[in-house]
mmCIF file of C-alpha atoms in Angstrom:
data_model
loop_
_atom_site.group_PDB
_atom_site.id
_atom_site.type_symbol
_atom_site.label_atom_id
_atom_site.label_comp_id
_atom_site.label_asym_id
_atom_site.label_seq_id
_atom_site.Cartn_x
_atom_site.Cartn_y
_atom_site.Cartn_z
ATOM 1 C CA ALA M 1024 -43.276 39.909 15.496
ATOM 2 C CA GLN M 1025 -41.035 37.005 15.772
ATOM 3 C CA SER M 1026 -40.795 34.708 18.455
ATOM 4 C CA VAL M 1027 -38.659 31.756 19.857
ATOM 5 C CA THR M 1028 -39.396 29.063 21.818
ATOM 6 C CA GLN M 1029 -36.793 26.993 23.948
ATOM 7 C CA LEU M 1030 -38.982 24.087 25.368
ATOM 8 C CA ASP M 1031 -36.706 23.148 28.004
ATOM 9 C CA SER M 1032 -34.763 25.595 30.591
ATOM 10 C CA GLN M 1033 -32.862 22.935 32.059
ATOM 11 C CA VAL M 1034 -31.543 19.508 30.750
ATOM 12 C CA PRO M 1035 -29.262 17.844 32.936
ATOM 13 C CA VAL M 1036 -27.446 14.901 31.117
ATOM 14 C CA PHE M 1037 -24.673 12.114 31.940
ATOM 15 C CA GLU M 1038 -21.492 12.296 30.285
ATOM 16 C CA GLU M 1039 -21.295 10.638 27.106
ATOM 17 C CA ALA M 1040 -25.238 10.409 26.662
ATOM 18 C CA PRO M 1041 -26.627 12.157 23.741
ATOM 19 C CA VAL M 1042 -28.649 15.424 24.171
ATOM 20 C CA GLU M 1043 -31.331 17.287 22.146
ATOM 21 C CA LEU M 1044 -32.457 20.790 22.551
ATOM 22 C CA ARG M 1045 -35.944 22.022 21.232
ATOM 23 C CA CYS M 1046 -36.460 25.139 19.590
ATOM 24 C CA ASN M 1047 -39.506 26.117 17.973
ATOM 25 C CA TYR M 1048 -39.986 29.769 16.218
ATOM 26 C CA SER M 1049 -42.898 31.444 14.770
ATOM 27 C CA SER M 1050 -43.710 30.688 11.239
ATOM 28 C CA SER M 1051 -43.905 34.660 10.697
ATOM 29 C CA VAL M 1052 -40.184 35.168 10.634
ATOM 30 C CA SER M 1053 -37.509 34.999 8.073
ATOM 31 C CA VAL M 1054 -35.913 31.549 8.386
ATOM 32 C CA TYR M 1055 -32.365 32.520 9.254
ATOM 33 C CA LEU M 1056 -31.695 30.405 12.247
ATOM 34 C CA PHE M 1057 -28.703 30.190 14.937
ATOM 35 C CA TRP M 1058 -27.741 28.198 18.329
ATOM 36 C CA TYR M 1059 -25.307 30.588 20.417
ATOM 37 C CA VAL M 1060 -23.593 28.842 23.334
ATOM 38 C CA GLN M 1061 -22.568 30.759 26.321
ATOM 39 C CA TYR M 1062 -20.046 29.185 28.937
ATOM 40 C CA PRO M 1063 -20.253 30.244 32.432
ATOM 41 C CA ASN M 1064 -19.185 33.777 33.092
ATOM 42 C CA GLN M 1065 -18.513 34.504 29.150
ATOM 43 C CA GLY M 1066 -19.969 35.537 26.373
ATOM 44 C CA LEU M 1067 -22.055 34.072 23.386
ATOM 45 C CA GLN M 1068 -20.487 32.198 20.882
ATOM 46 C CA LEU M 1069 -21.728 31.188 17.694
ATOM 47 C CA LEU M 1070 -22.527 27.173 17.574
ATOM 48 C CA LEU M 1071 -23.967 26.996 14.315
ATOM 49 C CA LYS M 1072 -26.510 28.721 12.122
ATOM 50 C CA TYR M 1073 -28.950 27.695 8.736
ATOM 51 C CA LEU M 1074 -29.185 30.323 6.381
ATOM 52 C CA SER M 1075 -30.229 28.069 3.232
ATOM 53 C CA GLY M 1076 -29.780 24.863 1.503
ATOM 54 C CA SER M 1077 -29.333 21.490 3.477
ATOM 55 C CA THR M 1078 -31.632 21.299 6.552
ATOM 56 C CA LEU M 1079 -29.227 19.515 8.669
ATOM 57 C CA VAL M 1080 -26.520 21.743 9.959
ATOM 58 C CA LYS M 1081 -23.024 20.983 11.284
ATOM 59 C CA GLY M 1082 -21.420 23.360 13.842
ATOM 60 C CA ILE M 1083 -18.397 23.171 16.469
ATOM 61 C CA ASN M 1084 -17.870 20.735 18.931
ATOM 62 C CA GLY M 1085 -19.660 18.063 17.324
ATOM 63 C CA PHE M 1086 -22.980 19.715 17.391
ATOM 64 C CA GLU M 1087 -25.661 19.638 14.644
ATOM 65 C CA ALA M 1088 -29.303 21.047 14.279
ATOM 66 C CA GLU M 1089 -31.963 20.062 12.156
ATOM 67 C CA PHE M 1090 -34.294 22.768 10.304
ATOM 68 C CA ASN M 1091 -37.505 21.305 9.826
ATOM 69 C CA LYS M 1092 -39.983 23.964 8.069
ATOM 70 C CA SER M 1093 -43.018 22.175 8.227
ATOM 71 C CA GLN M 1094 -42.920 21.920 12.077
ATOM 72 C CA THR M 1095 -41.174 25.149 12.552
ATOM 73 C CA SER M 1096 -38.177 23.920 14.633
ATOM 74 C CA PHE M 1097 -34.885 24.096 14.671
ATOM 75 C CA HIS M 1098 -33.295 21.524 17.558
ATOM 76 C CA LEU M 1099 -30.000 20.958 18.416
ATOM 77 C CA ARG M 1100 -28.295 17.551 19.033
ATOM 78 C CA LYS M 1101 -25.030 15.926 20.146
ATOM 79 C CA PRO M 1102 -24.735 12.510 19.921
ATOM 80 C CA SER M 1103 -22.030 12.121 23.162
ATOM 81 C CA VAL M 1104 -21.643 14.925 25.541
ATOM 82 C CA HIS M 1105 -18.434 16.166 27.739
ATOM 83 C CA ILE M 1106 -18.336 17.901 30.890
ATOM 84 C CA SER M 1107 -16.833 20.876 28.988
ATOM 85 C CA ASP M 1108 -20.342 21.322 27.140
ATOM 86 C CA THR M 1109 -22.473 22.233 30.473
ATOM 87 C CA ALA M 1110 -23.426 25.832 29.407
ATOM 88 C CA GLU M 1111 -26.286 27.718 28.228
ATOM 89 C CA TYR M 1112 -27.731 27.470 24.828
ATOM 90 C CA PHE M 1113 -29.396 30.007 22.849
ATOM 91 C CA CYS M 1114 -31.705 29.441 19.981
ATOM 92 C CA ALA M 1115 -32.151 32.604 17.949
ATOM 93 C CA VAL M 1116 -34.122 34.135 14.665
ATOM 94 C CA THR M 1117 -33.454 37.252 12.776
ATOM 95 C CA LYS M 1118 -35.382 39.240 10.819
ATOM 96 C CA ASP M 1119 -33.238 41.922 8.630
ATOM 97 C CA TYR M 1120 -30.576 42.214 10.977
ATOM 98 C CA LYS M 1121 -31.854 42.062 14.495
ATOM 99 C CA LEU M 1122 -31.808 38.788 16.580
ATOM 100 C CA SER M 1123 -34.441 37.541 18.580
ATOM 101 C CA PHE M 1124 -33.734 34.920 21.568
ATOM 102 C CA GLY M 1125 -35.311 32.212 23.083
ATOM 103 C CA ALA M 1126 -35.033 32.478 27.264
ATOM 104 C CA GLY M 1127 -32.234 29.870 26.730
ATOM 105 C CA THR M 1128 -31.427 26.177 28.076
ATOM 106 C CA THR M 1129 -29.067 25.022 30.553
ATOM 107 C CA VAL M 1130 -27.274 21.975 30.028
ATOM 108 C CA THR M 1131 -25.713 20.506 33.181
ATOM 109 C CA VAL M 1132 -23.357 17.618 32.465
ATOM 110 C CA ARG M 1133 -22.568 15.166 34.923
ATOM 111 C CA ALA M 1134 -19.933 12.580 35.431
ATOM 112 C CA ASN Q 1327 -7.742 41.429 16.386
ATOM 113 C CA ALA Q 1328 -9.333 41.862 19.548
ATOM 114 C CA GLY Q 1329 -12.773 41.447 18.135
ATOM 115 C CA VAL Q 1330 -15.534 42.996 20.117
ATOM 116 C CA THR Q 1331 -14.319 44.278 23.351
ATOM 117 C CA GLN Q 1332 -16.538 46.076 26.292
ATOM 118 C CA THR Q 1333 -15.594 48.288 29.117
ATOM 119 C CA PRO Q 1334 -15.869 48.006 32.161
ATOM 120 C CA LYS Q 1335 -16.416 44.441 32.851
ATOM 121 C CA PHE Q 1336 -17.986 44.960 36.221
ATOM 122 C CA ARG Q 1337 -19.577 48.049 37.679
ATOM 123 C CA VAL Q 1338 -21.840 48.797 40.992
ATOM 124 C CA LEU Q 1339 -23.791 52.107 40.808
ATOM 125 C CA LYS Q 1340 -26.249 53.884 43.296
ATOM 126 C CA THR Q 1341 -29.757 54.524 42.310
ATOM 127 C CA GLY Q 1342 -29.853 57.951 40.005
ATOM 128 C CA GLN Q 1343 -25.824 57.446 39.453
ATOM 129 C CA SER Q 1344 -25.041 57.794 35.617
ATOM 130 C CA MET Q 1345 -22.847 55.932 33.362
ATOM 131 C CA THR Q 1346 -21.672 54.929 30.154
ATOM 132 C CA LEU Q 1347 -20.591 51.586 28.902
ATOM 133 C CA LEU Q 1348 -18.137 51.245 26.063
ATOM 134 C CA CYS Q 1349 -18.381 48.879 23.306
ATOM 135 C CA ALA Q 1350 -15.334 48.885 20.705
ATOM 136 C CA GLN Q 1351 -15.068 46.631 17.577
ATOM 137 C CA ASP Q 1352 -12.353 46.421 15.272
ATOM 138 C CA MET Q 1353 -13.479 44.286 12.378
ATOM 139 C CA ASN Q 1354 -15.038 46.965 10.507
ATOM 140 C CA HIS Q 1355 -18.564 46.025 10.846
ATOM 141 C CA GLU Q 1356 -21.345 48.591 9.948
ATOM 142 C CA TYR Q 1357 -23.844 47.364 12.518
ATOM 143 C CA MET Q 1358 -23.770 47.061 16.364
ATOM 144 C CA TYR Q 1359 -26.112 46.328 18.992
ATOM 145 C CA TRP Q 1360 -26.576 46.594 22.280
ATOM 146 C CA TYR Q 1361 -28.471 43.772 24.551
ATOM 147 C CA ARG Q 1362 -29.305 43.029 28.056
ATOM 148 C CA GLN Q 1363 -29.568 39.614 29.592
ATOM 149 C CA ASP Q 1364 -31.641 38.757 32.638
ATOM 150 C CA PRO Q 1365 -32.374 34.974 33.886
ATOM 151 C CA GLY Q 1366 -35.040 33.253 32.071
ATOM 152 C CA MET Q 1367 -35.283 36.160 29.760
ATOM 153 C CA GLY Q 1368 -32.859 35.397 27.087
ATOM 154 C CA LEU Q 1369 -31.276 38.450 25.679
ATOM 155 C CA ARG Q 1370 -33.283 41.571 24.751
ATOM 156 C CA LEU Q 1371 -32.178 44.253 22.320
ATOM 157 C CA ILE Q 1372 -31.629 47.916 23.811
ATOM 158 C CA HIS Q 1373 -30.501 49.797 20.841
ATOM 159 C CA TYR Q 1374 -29.061 49.338 17.752
ATOM 160 C CA SER Q 1375 -27.255 51.140 15.089
ATOM 161 C CA VAL Q 1376 -26.680 50.655 11.432
ATOM 162 C CA GLY Q 1377 -23.832 52.712 10.695
ATOM 163 C CA GLU Q 1378 -21.981 55.765 12.230
ATOM 164 C CA GLY Q 1379 -23.965 58.224 13.222
ATOM 165 C CA THR Q 1380 -27.127 56.466 13.090
ATOM 166 C CA THR Q 1381 -29.156 54.470 16.329
ATOM 167 C CA ALA Q 1382 -32.419 53.034 16.660
ATOM 168 C CA LYS Q 1383 -34.710 51.667 19.607
ATOM 169 C CA GLY Q 1384 -34.734 47.724 20.259
ATOM 170 C CA GLU Q 1385 -37.444 46.151 22.100
ATOM 171 C CA VAL Q 1386 -36.586 47.612 25.714
ATOM 172 C CA PRO Q 1387 -34.716 51.025 25.112
ATOM 173 C CA ASP Q 1388 -36.463 53.139 28.395
ATOM 174 C CA GLY Q 1389 -33.725 54.300 30.681
ATOM 175 C CA TYR Q 1390 -31.083 53.943 28.185
ATOM 176 C CA ASN Q 1391 -29.533 56.488 25.427
ATOM 177 C CA VAL Q 1392 -27.236 55.419 22.975
ATOM 178 C CA SER Q 1393 -24.677 57.060 20.527
ATOM 179 C CA ARG Q 1394 -22.437 56.164 17.358
ATOM 180 C CA LEU Q 1395 -19.821 58.763 16.536
ATOM 181 C CA LYS Q 1396 -17.103 56.783 15.190
ATOM 182 C CA LYS Q 1397 -17.882 53.298 13.371
ATOM 183 C CA GLN Q 1398 -15.654 51.137 15.546
ATOM 184 C CA ASN Q 1399 -17.440 52.129 18.649
ATOM 185 C CA PHE Q 1400 -20.957 52.200 20.351
ATOM 186 C CA LEU Q 1401 -21.761 53.617 23.573
ATOM 187 C CA LEU Q 1402 -24.513 52.831 25.876
ATOM 188 C CA GLY Q 1403 -25.503 55.382 28.780
ATOM 189 C CA LEU Q 1404 -27.670 55.273 31.561
ATOM 190 C CA GLU Q 1405 -28.423 59.012 32.656
ATOM 191 C CA SER Q 1406 -30.430 58.060 36.339
ATOM 192 C CA ALA Q 1407 -29.716 54.432 37.087
ATOM 193 C CA ALA Q 1408 -32.458 51.952 38.681
ATOM 194 C CA PRO Q 1409 -32.019 48.790 40.360
ATOM 195 C CA SER Q 1410 -34.478 47.484 37.609
ATOM 196 C CA GLN Q 1411 -31.149 48.392 35.459
ATOM 197 C CA THR Q 1412 -29.246 45.542 37.318
ATOM 198 C CA SER Q 1413 -28.248 42.833 34.200
ATOM 199 C CA VAL Q 1414 -25.514 41.775 32.144
ATOM 200 C CA TYR Q 1415 -25.113 43.763 29.230
ATOM 201 C CA PHE Q 1416 -23.745 42.613 26.081
ATOM 202 C CA CYS Q 1417 -22.354 44.762 22.840
ATOM 203 C CA ALA Q 1418 -22.658 42.806 19.298
ATOM 204 C CA SER Q 1419 -21.593 43.806 15.726
ATOM 205 C CA SER Q 1420 -22.061 42.220 12.288
ATOM 206 C CA PRO Q 1421 -20.957 42.981 8.937
ATOM 207 C CA ALA Q 1422 -22.900 44.728 5.881
ATOM 208 C CA GLY Q 1423 -23.100 43.821 2.913
ATOM 209 C CA GLY Q 1424 -24.950 40.087 1.585
ATOM 210 C CA PRO Q 1425 -27.838 39.078 2.883
ATOM 211 C CA HIS Q 1426 -26.310 36.121 4.710
ATOM 212 C CA THR Q 1427 -23.573 38.070 6.193
ATOM 213 C CA ARG Q 1428 -25.739 40.660 7.633
ATOM 214 C CA ARG Q 1429 -27.228 38.272 9.955
ATOM 215 C CA GLU Q 1430 -24.542 36.768 12.226
ATOM 216 C CA GLN Q 1431 -23.360 38.868 14.913
ATOM 217 C CA PHE Q 1432 -20.197 38.830 17.151
ATOM 218 C CA PHE Q 1433 -20.552 39.320 20.953
ATOM 219 C CA GLY Q 1434 -18.277 40.973 23.465
ATOM 220 C CA PRO Q 1435 -17.631 39.198 26.883
ATOM 221 C CA GLY Q 1436 -20.468 41.235 28.617
ATOM 222 C CA THR Q 1437 -20.656 43.903 31.511
ATOM 223 C CA ARG Q 1438 -21.919 42.416 34.535
ATOM 224 C CA LEU Q 1439 -23.830 46.212 36.034
ATOM 225 C CA THR Q 1440 -25.300 46.066 39.802
ATOM 226 C CA VAL Q 1441 -27.697 49.268 40.753
ATOM 227 C CA LEU Q 1442 -28.317 49.333 44.362
#
């Protein structure tokens, strides 16, 4: 069975500082990987996805992620965060048409 | 184009009551899903459907039933609500077609359900 581990449940960060959210997945899953963001009291929105090709994936709002097959990781990064990036972030993997989510990482950006 | 919509947005039930959550999508997607979101557990798949008239169990199906009588709608039913079903419920849909497009899901805004 597939599994996704998000290594940090809470990440506090100062405005304009960089942030990295860590995600590891089990090697038995198909390598279709996603990061979703959930702003307070809203549904999930796709940030970026890795399906194939270049291992560095760029998404919306200045986020990017790198797929590392040997380390079975898909870490999300942003070089300079804004207050508006305060949200919960979910890493997810798919097998066939079913998504398996990590537990989520709450990012709190402080001025 | 409204995307994925969910009705209602909020609901409070007493233990033992029943209710139906409605999900509608206007993107002509083949696949539809129901998830529940609980703190510290991410989203867990309850049931899903790969097309009109089909349904299948997900990770946590007990206590829920679903129906997909029309392609655009996916209903989630609770026959006898329990406090353990207090959660935020999300519906999602995804298109059929090539393997890449099958795997991206589009989410509704969620329904917050409290069972007392």
